[in-house]
Short mmCIF file of C-alpha atoms and ligand atoms in Angstrom, two decimals:
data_model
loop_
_atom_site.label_atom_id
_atom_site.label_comp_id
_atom_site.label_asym_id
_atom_site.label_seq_id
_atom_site.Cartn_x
_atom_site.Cartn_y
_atom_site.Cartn_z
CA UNK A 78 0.00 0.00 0.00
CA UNK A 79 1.20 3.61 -0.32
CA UNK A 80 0.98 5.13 2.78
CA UNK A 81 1.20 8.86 1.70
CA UNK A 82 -2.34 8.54 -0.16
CA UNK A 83 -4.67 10.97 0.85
CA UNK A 84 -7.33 11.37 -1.61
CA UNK A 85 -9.33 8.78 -3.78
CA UNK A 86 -12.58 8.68 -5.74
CA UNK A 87 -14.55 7.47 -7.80
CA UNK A 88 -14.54 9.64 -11.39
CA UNK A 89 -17.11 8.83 -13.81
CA UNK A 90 -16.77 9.48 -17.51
CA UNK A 91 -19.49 10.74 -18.68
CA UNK A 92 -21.13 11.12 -22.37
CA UNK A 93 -22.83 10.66 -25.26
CA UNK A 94 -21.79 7.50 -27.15
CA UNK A 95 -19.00 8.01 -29.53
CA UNK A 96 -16.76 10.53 -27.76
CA UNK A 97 -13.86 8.44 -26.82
CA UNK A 98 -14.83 7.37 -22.84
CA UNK A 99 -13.22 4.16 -23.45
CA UNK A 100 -10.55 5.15 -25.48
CA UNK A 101 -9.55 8.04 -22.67
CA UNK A 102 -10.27 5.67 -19.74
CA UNK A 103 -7.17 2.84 -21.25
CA UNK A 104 -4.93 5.84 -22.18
CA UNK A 105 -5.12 6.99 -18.49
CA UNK A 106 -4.44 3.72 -16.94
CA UNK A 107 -2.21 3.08 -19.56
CA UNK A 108 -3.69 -0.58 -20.63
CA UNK A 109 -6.76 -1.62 -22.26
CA UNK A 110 -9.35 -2.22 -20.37
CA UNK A 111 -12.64 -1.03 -22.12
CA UNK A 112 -13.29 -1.70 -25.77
CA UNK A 113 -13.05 1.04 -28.23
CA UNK A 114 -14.86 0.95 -31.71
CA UNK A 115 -15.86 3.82 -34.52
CA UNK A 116 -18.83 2.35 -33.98
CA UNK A 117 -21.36 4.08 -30.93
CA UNK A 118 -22.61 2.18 -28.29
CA UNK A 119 -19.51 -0.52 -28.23
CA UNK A 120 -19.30 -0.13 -24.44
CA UNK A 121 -22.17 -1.87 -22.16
CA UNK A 122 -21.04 -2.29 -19.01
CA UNK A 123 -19.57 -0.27 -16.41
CA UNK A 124 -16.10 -0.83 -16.35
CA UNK A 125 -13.79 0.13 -13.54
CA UNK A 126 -9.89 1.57 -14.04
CA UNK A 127 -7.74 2.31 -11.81
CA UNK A 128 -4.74 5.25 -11.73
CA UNK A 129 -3.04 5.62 -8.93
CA UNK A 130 -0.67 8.75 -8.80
CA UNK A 131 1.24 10.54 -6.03
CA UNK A 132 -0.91 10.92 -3.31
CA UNK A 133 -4.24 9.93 -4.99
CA UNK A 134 -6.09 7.34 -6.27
CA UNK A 135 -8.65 8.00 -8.91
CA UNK A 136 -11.06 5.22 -10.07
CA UNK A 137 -12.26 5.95 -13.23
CA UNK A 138 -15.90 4.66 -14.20
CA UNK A 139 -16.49 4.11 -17.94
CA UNK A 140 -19.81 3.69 -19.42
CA UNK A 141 -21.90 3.49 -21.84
CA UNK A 142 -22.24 6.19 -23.66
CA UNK A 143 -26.20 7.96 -22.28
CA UNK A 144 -28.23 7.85 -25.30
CA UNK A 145 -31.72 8.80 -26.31
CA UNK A 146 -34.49 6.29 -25.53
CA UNK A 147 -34.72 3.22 -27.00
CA UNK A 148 -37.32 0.26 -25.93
CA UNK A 149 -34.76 -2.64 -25.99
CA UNK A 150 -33.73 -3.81 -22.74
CA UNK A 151 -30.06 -3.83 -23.80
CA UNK A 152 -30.53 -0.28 -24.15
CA UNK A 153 -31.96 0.65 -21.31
CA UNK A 154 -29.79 -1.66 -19.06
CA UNK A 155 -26.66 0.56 -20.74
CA UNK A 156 -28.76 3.70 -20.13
CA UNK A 157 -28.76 2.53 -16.48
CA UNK A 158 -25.39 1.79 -16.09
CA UNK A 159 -24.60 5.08 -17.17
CA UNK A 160 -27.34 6.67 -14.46
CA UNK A 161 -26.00 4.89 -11.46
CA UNK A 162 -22.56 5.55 -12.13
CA UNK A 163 -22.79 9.05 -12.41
CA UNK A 164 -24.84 8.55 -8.98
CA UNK A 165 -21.97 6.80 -7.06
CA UNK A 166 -19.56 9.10 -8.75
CA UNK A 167 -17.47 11.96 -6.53
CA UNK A 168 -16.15 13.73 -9.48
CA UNK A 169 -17.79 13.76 -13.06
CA UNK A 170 -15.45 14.21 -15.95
CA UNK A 171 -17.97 14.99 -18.92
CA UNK A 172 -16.85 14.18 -22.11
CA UNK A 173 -17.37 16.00 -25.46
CA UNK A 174 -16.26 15.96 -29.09
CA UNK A 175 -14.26 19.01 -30.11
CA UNK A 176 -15.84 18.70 -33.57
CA UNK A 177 -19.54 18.27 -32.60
CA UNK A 178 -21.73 18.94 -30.44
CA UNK A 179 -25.38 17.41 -30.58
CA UNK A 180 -28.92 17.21 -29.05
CA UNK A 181 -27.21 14.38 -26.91
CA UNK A 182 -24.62 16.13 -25.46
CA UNK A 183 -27.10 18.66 -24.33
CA UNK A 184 -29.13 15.71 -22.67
CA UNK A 185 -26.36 14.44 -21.03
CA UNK A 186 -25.04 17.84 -19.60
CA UNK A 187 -28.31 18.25 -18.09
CA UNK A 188 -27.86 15.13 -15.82
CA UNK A 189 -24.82 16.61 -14.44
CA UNK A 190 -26.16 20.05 -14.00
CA UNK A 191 -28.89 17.76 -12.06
CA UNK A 192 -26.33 15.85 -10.25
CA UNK A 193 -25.28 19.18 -8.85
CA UNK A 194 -21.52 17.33 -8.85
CA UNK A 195 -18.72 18.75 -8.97
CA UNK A 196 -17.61 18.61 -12.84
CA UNK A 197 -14.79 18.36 -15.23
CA UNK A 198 -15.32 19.13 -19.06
CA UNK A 199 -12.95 17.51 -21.41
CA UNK A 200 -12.83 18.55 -24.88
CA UNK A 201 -11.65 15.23 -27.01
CA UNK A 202 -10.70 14.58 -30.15
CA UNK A 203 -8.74 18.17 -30.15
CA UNK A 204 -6.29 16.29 -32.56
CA UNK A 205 -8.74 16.69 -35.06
CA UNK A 206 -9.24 20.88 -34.72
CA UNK A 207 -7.19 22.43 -37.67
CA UNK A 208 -6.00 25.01 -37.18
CA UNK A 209 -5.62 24.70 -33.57
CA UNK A 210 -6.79 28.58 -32.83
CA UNK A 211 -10.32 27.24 -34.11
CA UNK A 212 -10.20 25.46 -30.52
CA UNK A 213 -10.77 28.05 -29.06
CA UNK A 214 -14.50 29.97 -29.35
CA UNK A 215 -15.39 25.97 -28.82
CA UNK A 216 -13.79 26.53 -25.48
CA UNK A 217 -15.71 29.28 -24.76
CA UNK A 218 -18.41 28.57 -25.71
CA UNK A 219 -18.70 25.29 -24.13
CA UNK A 220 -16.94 26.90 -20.71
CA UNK A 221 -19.92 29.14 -20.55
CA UNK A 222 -22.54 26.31 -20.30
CA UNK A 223 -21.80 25.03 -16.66
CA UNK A 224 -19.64 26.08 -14.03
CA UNK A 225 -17.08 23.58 -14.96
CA UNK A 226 -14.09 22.49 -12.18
CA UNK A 227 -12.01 22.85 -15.41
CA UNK A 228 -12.13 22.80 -19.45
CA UNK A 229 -9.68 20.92 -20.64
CA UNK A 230 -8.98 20.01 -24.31
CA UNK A 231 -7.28 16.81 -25.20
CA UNK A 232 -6.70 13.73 -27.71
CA UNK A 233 -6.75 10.87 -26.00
CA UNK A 234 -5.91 8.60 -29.31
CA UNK A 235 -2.65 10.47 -29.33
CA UNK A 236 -2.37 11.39 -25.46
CA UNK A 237 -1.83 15.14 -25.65
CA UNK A 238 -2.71 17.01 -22.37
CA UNK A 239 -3.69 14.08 -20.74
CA UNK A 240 -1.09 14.87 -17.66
CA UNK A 241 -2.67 18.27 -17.80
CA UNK A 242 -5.86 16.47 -16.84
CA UNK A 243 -4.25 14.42 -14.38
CA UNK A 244 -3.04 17.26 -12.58
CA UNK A 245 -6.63 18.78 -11.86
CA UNK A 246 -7.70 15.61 -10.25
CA UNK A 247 -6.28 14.94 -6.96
CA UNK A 248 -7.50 18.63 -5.53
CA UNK A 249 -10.88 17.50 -6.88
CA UNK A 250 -11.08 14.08 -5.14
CA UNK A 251 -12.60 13.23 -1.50
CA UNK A 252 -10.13 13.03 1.22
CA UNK A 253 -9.65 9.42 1.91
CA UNK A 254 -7.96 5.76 1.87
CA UNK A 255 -7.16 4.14 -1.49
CA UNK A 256 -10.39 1.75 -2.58
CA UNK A 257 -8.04 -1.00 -4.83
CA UNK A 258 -4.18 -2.22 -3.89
CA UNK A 259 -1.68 0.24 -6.15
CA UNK A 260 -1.24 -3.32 -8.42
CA UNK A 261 -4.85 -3.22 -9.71
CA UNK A 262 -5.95 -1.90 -12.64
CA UNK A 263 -9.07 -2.84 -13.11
CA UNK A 264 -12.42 -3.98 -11.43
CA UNK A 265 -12.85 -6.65 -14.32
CA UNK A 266 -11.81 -10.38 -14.26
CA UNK A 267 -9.58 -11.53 -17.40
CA UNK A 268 -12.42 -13.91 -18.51
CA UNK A 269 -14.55 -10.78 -18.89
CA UNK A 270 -11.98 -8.50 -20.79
CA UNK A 271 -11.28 -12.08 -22.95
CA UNK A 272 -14.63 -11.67 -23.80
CA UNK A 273 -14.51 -7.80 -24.69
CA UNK A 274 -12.09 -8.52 -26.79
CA UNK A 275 -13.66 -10.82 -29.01
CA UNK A 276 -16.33 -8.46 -29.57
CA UNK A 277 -13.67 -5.44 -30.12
CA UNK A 278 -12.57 -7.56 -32.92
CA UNK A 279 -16.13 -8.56 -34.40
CA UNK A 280 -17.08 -5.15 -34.50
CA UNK A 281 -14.16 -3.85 -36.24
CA UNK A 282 -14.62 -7.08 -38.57
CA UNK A 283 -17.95 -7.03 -39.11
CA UNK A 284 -18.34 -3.06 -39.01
CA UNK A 285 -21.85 -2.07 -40.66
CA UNK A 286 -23.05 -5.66 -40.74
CA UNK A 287 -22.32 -5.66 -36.72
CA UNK A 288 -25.85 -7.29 -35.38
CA UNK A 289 -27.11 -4.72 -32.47
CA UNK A 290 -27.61 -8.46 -30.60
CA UNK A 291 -24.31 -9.81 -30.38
CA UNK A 292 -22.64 -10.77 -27.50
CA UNK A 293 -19.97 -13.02 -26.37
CA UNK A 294 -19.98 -15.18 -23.44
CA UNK A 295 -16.36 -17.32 -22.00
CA UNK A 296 -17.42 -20.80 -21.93
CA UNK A 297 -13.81 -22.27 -21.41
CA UNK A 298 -11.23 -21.46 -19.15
CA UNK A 299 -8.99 -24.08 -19.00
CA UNK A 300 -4.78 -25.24 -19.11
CA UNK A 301 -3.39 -27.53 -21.34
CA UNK A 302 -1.32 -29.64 -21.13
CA UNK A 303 1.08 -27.90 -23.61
CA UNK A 304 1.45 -24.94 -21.04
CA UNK A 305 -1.12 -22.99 -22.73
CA UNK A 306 -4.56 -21.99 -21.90
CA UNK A 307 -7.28 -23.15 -23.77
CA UNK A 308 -9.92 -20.51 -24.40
CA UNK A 309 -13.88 -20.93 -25.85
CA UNK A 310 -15.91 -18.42 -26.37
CA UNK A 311 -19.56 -18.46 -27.92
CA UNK A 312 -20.60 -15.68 -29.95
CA UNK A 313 -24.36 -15.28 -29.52
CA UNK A 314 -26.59 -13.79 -31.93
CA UNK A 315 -30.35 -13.26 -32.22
CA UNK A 316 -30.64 -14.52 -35.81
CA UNK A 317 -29.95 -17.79 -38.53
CA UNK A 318 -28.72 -15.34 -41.19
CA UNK A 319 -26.68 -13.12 -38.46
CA UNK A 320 -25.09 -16.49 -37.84
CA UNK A 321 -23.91 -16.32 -41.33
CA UNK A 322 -23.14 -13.32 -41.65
CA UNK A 323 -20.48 -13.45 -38.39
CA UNK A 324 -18.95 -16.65 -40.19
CA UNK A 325 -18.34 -14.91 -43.08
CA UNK A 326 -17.70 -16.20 -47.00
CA UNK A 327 -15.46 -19.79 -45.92
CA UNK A 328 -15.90 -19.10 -42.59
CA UNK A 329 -13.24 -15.79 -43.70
CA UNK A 330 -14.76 -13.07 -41.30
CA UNK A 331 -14.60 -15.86 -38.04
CA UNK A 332 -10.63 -16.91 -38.93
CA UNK A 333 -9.91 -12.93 -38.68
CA UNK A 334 -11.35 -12.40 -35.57
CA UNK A 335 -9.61 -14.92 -33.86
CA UNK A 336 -6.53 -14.52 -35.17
CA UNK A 337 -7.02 -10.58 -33.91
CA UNK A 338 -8.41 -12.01 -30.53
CA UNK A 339 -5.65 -14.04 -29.83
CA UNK A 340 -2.93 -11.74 -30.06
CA UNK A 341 -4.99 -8.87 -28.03
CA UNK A 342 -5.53 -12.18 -25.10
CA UNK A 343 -1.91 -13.09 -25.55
CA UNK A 344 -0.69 -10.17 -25.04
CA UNK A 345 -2.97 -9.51 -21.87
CA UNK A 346 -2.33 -12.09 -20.13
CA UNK A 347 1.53 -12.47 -21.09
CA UNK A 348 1.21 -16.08 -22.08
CA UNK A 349 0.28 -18.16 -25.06
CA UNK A 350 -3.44 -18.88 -25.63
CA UNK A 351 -5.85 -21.10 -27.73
CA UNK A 352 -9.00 -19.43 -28.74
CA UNK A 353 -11.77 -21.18 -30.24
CA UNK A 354 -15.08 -19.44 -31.30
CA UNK A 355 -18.35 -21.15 -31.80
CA UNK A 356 -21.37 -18.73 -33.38
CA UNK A 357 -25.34 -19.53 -32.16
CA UNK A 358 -28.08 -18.49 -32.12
CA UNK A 359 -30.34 -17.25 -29.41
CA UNK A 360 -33.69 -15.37 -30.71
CA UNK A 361 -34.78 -12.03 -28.87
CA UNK A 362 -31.71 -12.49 -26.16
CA UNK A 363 -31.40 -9.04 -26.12
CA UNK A 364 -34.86 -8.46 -24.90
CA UNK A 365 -34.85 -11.03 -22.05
CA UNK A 366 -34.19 -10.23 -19.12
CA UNK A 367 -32.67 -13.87 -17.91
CA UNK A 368 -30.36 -13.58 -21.21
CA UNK A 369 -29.00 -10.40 -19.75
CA UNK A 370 -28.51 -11.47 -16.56
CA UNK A 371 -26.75 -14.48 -17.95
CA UNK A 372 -24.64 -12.74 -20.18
CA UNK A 373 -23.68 -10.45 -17.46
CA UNK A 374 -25.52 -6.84 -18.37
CA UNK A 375 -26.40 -5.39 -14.89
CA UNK A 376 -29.90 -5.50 -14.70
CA UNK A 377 -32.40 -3.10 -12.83
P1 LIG B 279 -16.93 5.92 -26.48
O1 LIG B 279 -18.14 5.37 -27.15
O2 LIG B 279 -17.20 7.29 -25.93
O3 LIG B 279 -16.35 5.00 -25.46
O4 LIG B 279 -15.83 6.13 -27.64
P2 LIG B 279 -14.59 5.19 -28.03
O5 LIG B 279 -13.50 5.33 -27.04
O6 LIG B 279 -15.08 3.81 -28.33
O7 LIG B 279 -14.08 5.92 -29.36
C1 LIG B 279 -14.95 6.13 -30.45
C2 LIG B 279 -14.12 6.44 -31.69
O8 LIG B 279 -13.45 7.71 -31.54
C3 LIG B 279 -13.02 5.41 -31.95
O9 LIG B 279 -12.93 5.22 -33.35
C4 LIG B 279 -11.78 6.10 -31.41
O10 LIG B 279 -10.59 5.66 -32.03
C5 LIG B 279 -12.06 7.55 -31.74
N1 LIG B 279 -11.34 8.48 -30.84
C6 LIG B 279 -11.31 8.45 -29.48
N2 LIG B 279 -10.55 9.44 -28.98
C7 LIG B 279 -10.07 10.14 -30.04
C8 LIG B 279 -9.20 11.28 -30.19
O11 LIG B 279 -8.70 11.86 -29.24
N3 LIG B 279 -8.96 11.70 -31.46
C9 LIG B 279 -9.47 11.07 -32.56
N4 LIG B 279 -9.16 11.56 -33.75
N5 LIG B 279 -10.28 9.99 -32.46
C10 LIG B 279 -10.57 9.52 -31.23
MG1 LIG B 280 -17.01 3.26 -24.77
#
């Protein structure tokens, strides 16, 4: 344990989908722990990550990204993810794109000007601003819409001003003992971030074909003989032809996303894995509230 820590909190990041939560949230602790895809709505669960720096402890809460109603359960379980985090939450650290700004955005800044917590607005995607003096009346303008702890633009794909960021937080955090040991980075057990990663992959494979109800659930945990660990995961869909469609032509689109997988696991866990992916079907899972809880989507 360090000894000299004196403040810790929990920090949720807070947004529309889209922004870059998840991608800021792994360049902060430094390792991937939440998913990242072009595509919106790639992150549905709450996912804890831990920094530890001198003298504080921040625990970051990434979530799904708040988005206008929808009547699928999936969606509202992520919508509720997002509402109880920014409950428990000591610090908020709302999260915008630099380039756009949208009817959602203005949703979601109206929970935190209801949450009456103390807030931090970061202005992502700043690497894409050009020339960089057009960052500015954005600034402003967004500065001027909540009496913000601090504006603060950054890229978190490249990491610029991210230590800036840093550097507001431990003034901004609770006075109090550490919640994790200084070695943990993560609330999340490697069987679930296994999983994540499958569906990273499928959802940078499969891009626009993506089925809204795919998920991915460990099925195998196991050592081989060989020294390695031997990895299944099913990939469940709602649909026959979204069955095909995740196979691919030859069963192409499958071999890619396991090859992808693997490395990604391999390189998480420091060790050589075997992944094997099965595809099957489950109609209307997303809309069942037993399929949720068994695929692990915090229900209400
Ligand atoms: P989330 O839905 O808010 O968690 O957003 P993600 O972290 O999944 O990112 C969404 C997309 O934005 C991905 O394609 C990211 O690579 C991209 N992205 C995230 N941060 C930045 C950034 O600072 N600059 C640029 N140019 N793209 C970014
Ligand atoms: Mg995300």
């Amino acid at each position: 344990m360090n000894e000299s820590v004196t403040r810790s909190g929990y920090v949720a990041l807070i947004g529309r989908p889209n922004v870059g939560k998840s991608t800021l949230l792994n360049a902060l602790v430094g390792q991937k722990v939440s998913i990242v895809s072009p595509k919106p709505q790639t992150t549905r669960h709450r996912i804890v990550g831990i920094l530890n720096g001198p003298g504080f402890q921040a625990a970051f809460l990434d979530t799904p990204g708040l988005h206008a109603g929808s009547r699928r359960r999936l969606n509202q379980a992520m919508n509720r993810a997002a509402m109880s985090s920014l409950a428990d939450a000591d610090l908020l650290l709302l999260v915008v794109d630099a380039l756009r700004w949208t009817d959602e955005d203005a949703m979601v800044l109206e929970r935190v000007r209801e949450s009456g917590k103390p807030a931090v607005l970061v202005v992502n995607k700043a690497d894409q601003v050009k020339p960089r003096e057009r960052l500015l009346p954005t600034l402003e303008r967004l500065s001027a819409m909540l009496d913000f702890e601090a504006v603060i633009p950054v890229s978190a794909l490249k990491r610029h001003n991210l230590d800036r960021l840093v550097a507001v937080l431990p003034s901004l955090l609770p006075e109090g003992e550490p919640f994790y040991p200084p070695e943990q980075v993560t609330d999340r057990s490697e069987r679930f971030l296994a999983a994540e990663i499958v569906r990273e992959k499928l959802t940078r494979v499969l891009r626009e074909e993506l089925p809204y109800g795919l998920t991915v659930e460990i099925e195998r945990w196991q050592e081989e003989d060989d020294g390695r660990l031997a990895i299944g995961a099913i990939i469940w869909v709602e649909r026959e032809g979204q069955r095909r469609i995740v196979i691919g032509e030859g069963g192409q689109g499958l071999k890619e996303v396991g090859r992808a997988a693997r490395l990604d696991i391999n390189r998480m866990l420091g060790r050589r894995i075997h992944l094997e992916l099965w595809v099957k079907v489950r109609e209307h899972w997303a809309d069942s509230e037993a399929a949720l809880r068994q695929f692990g989507y915090d229900s209400g």
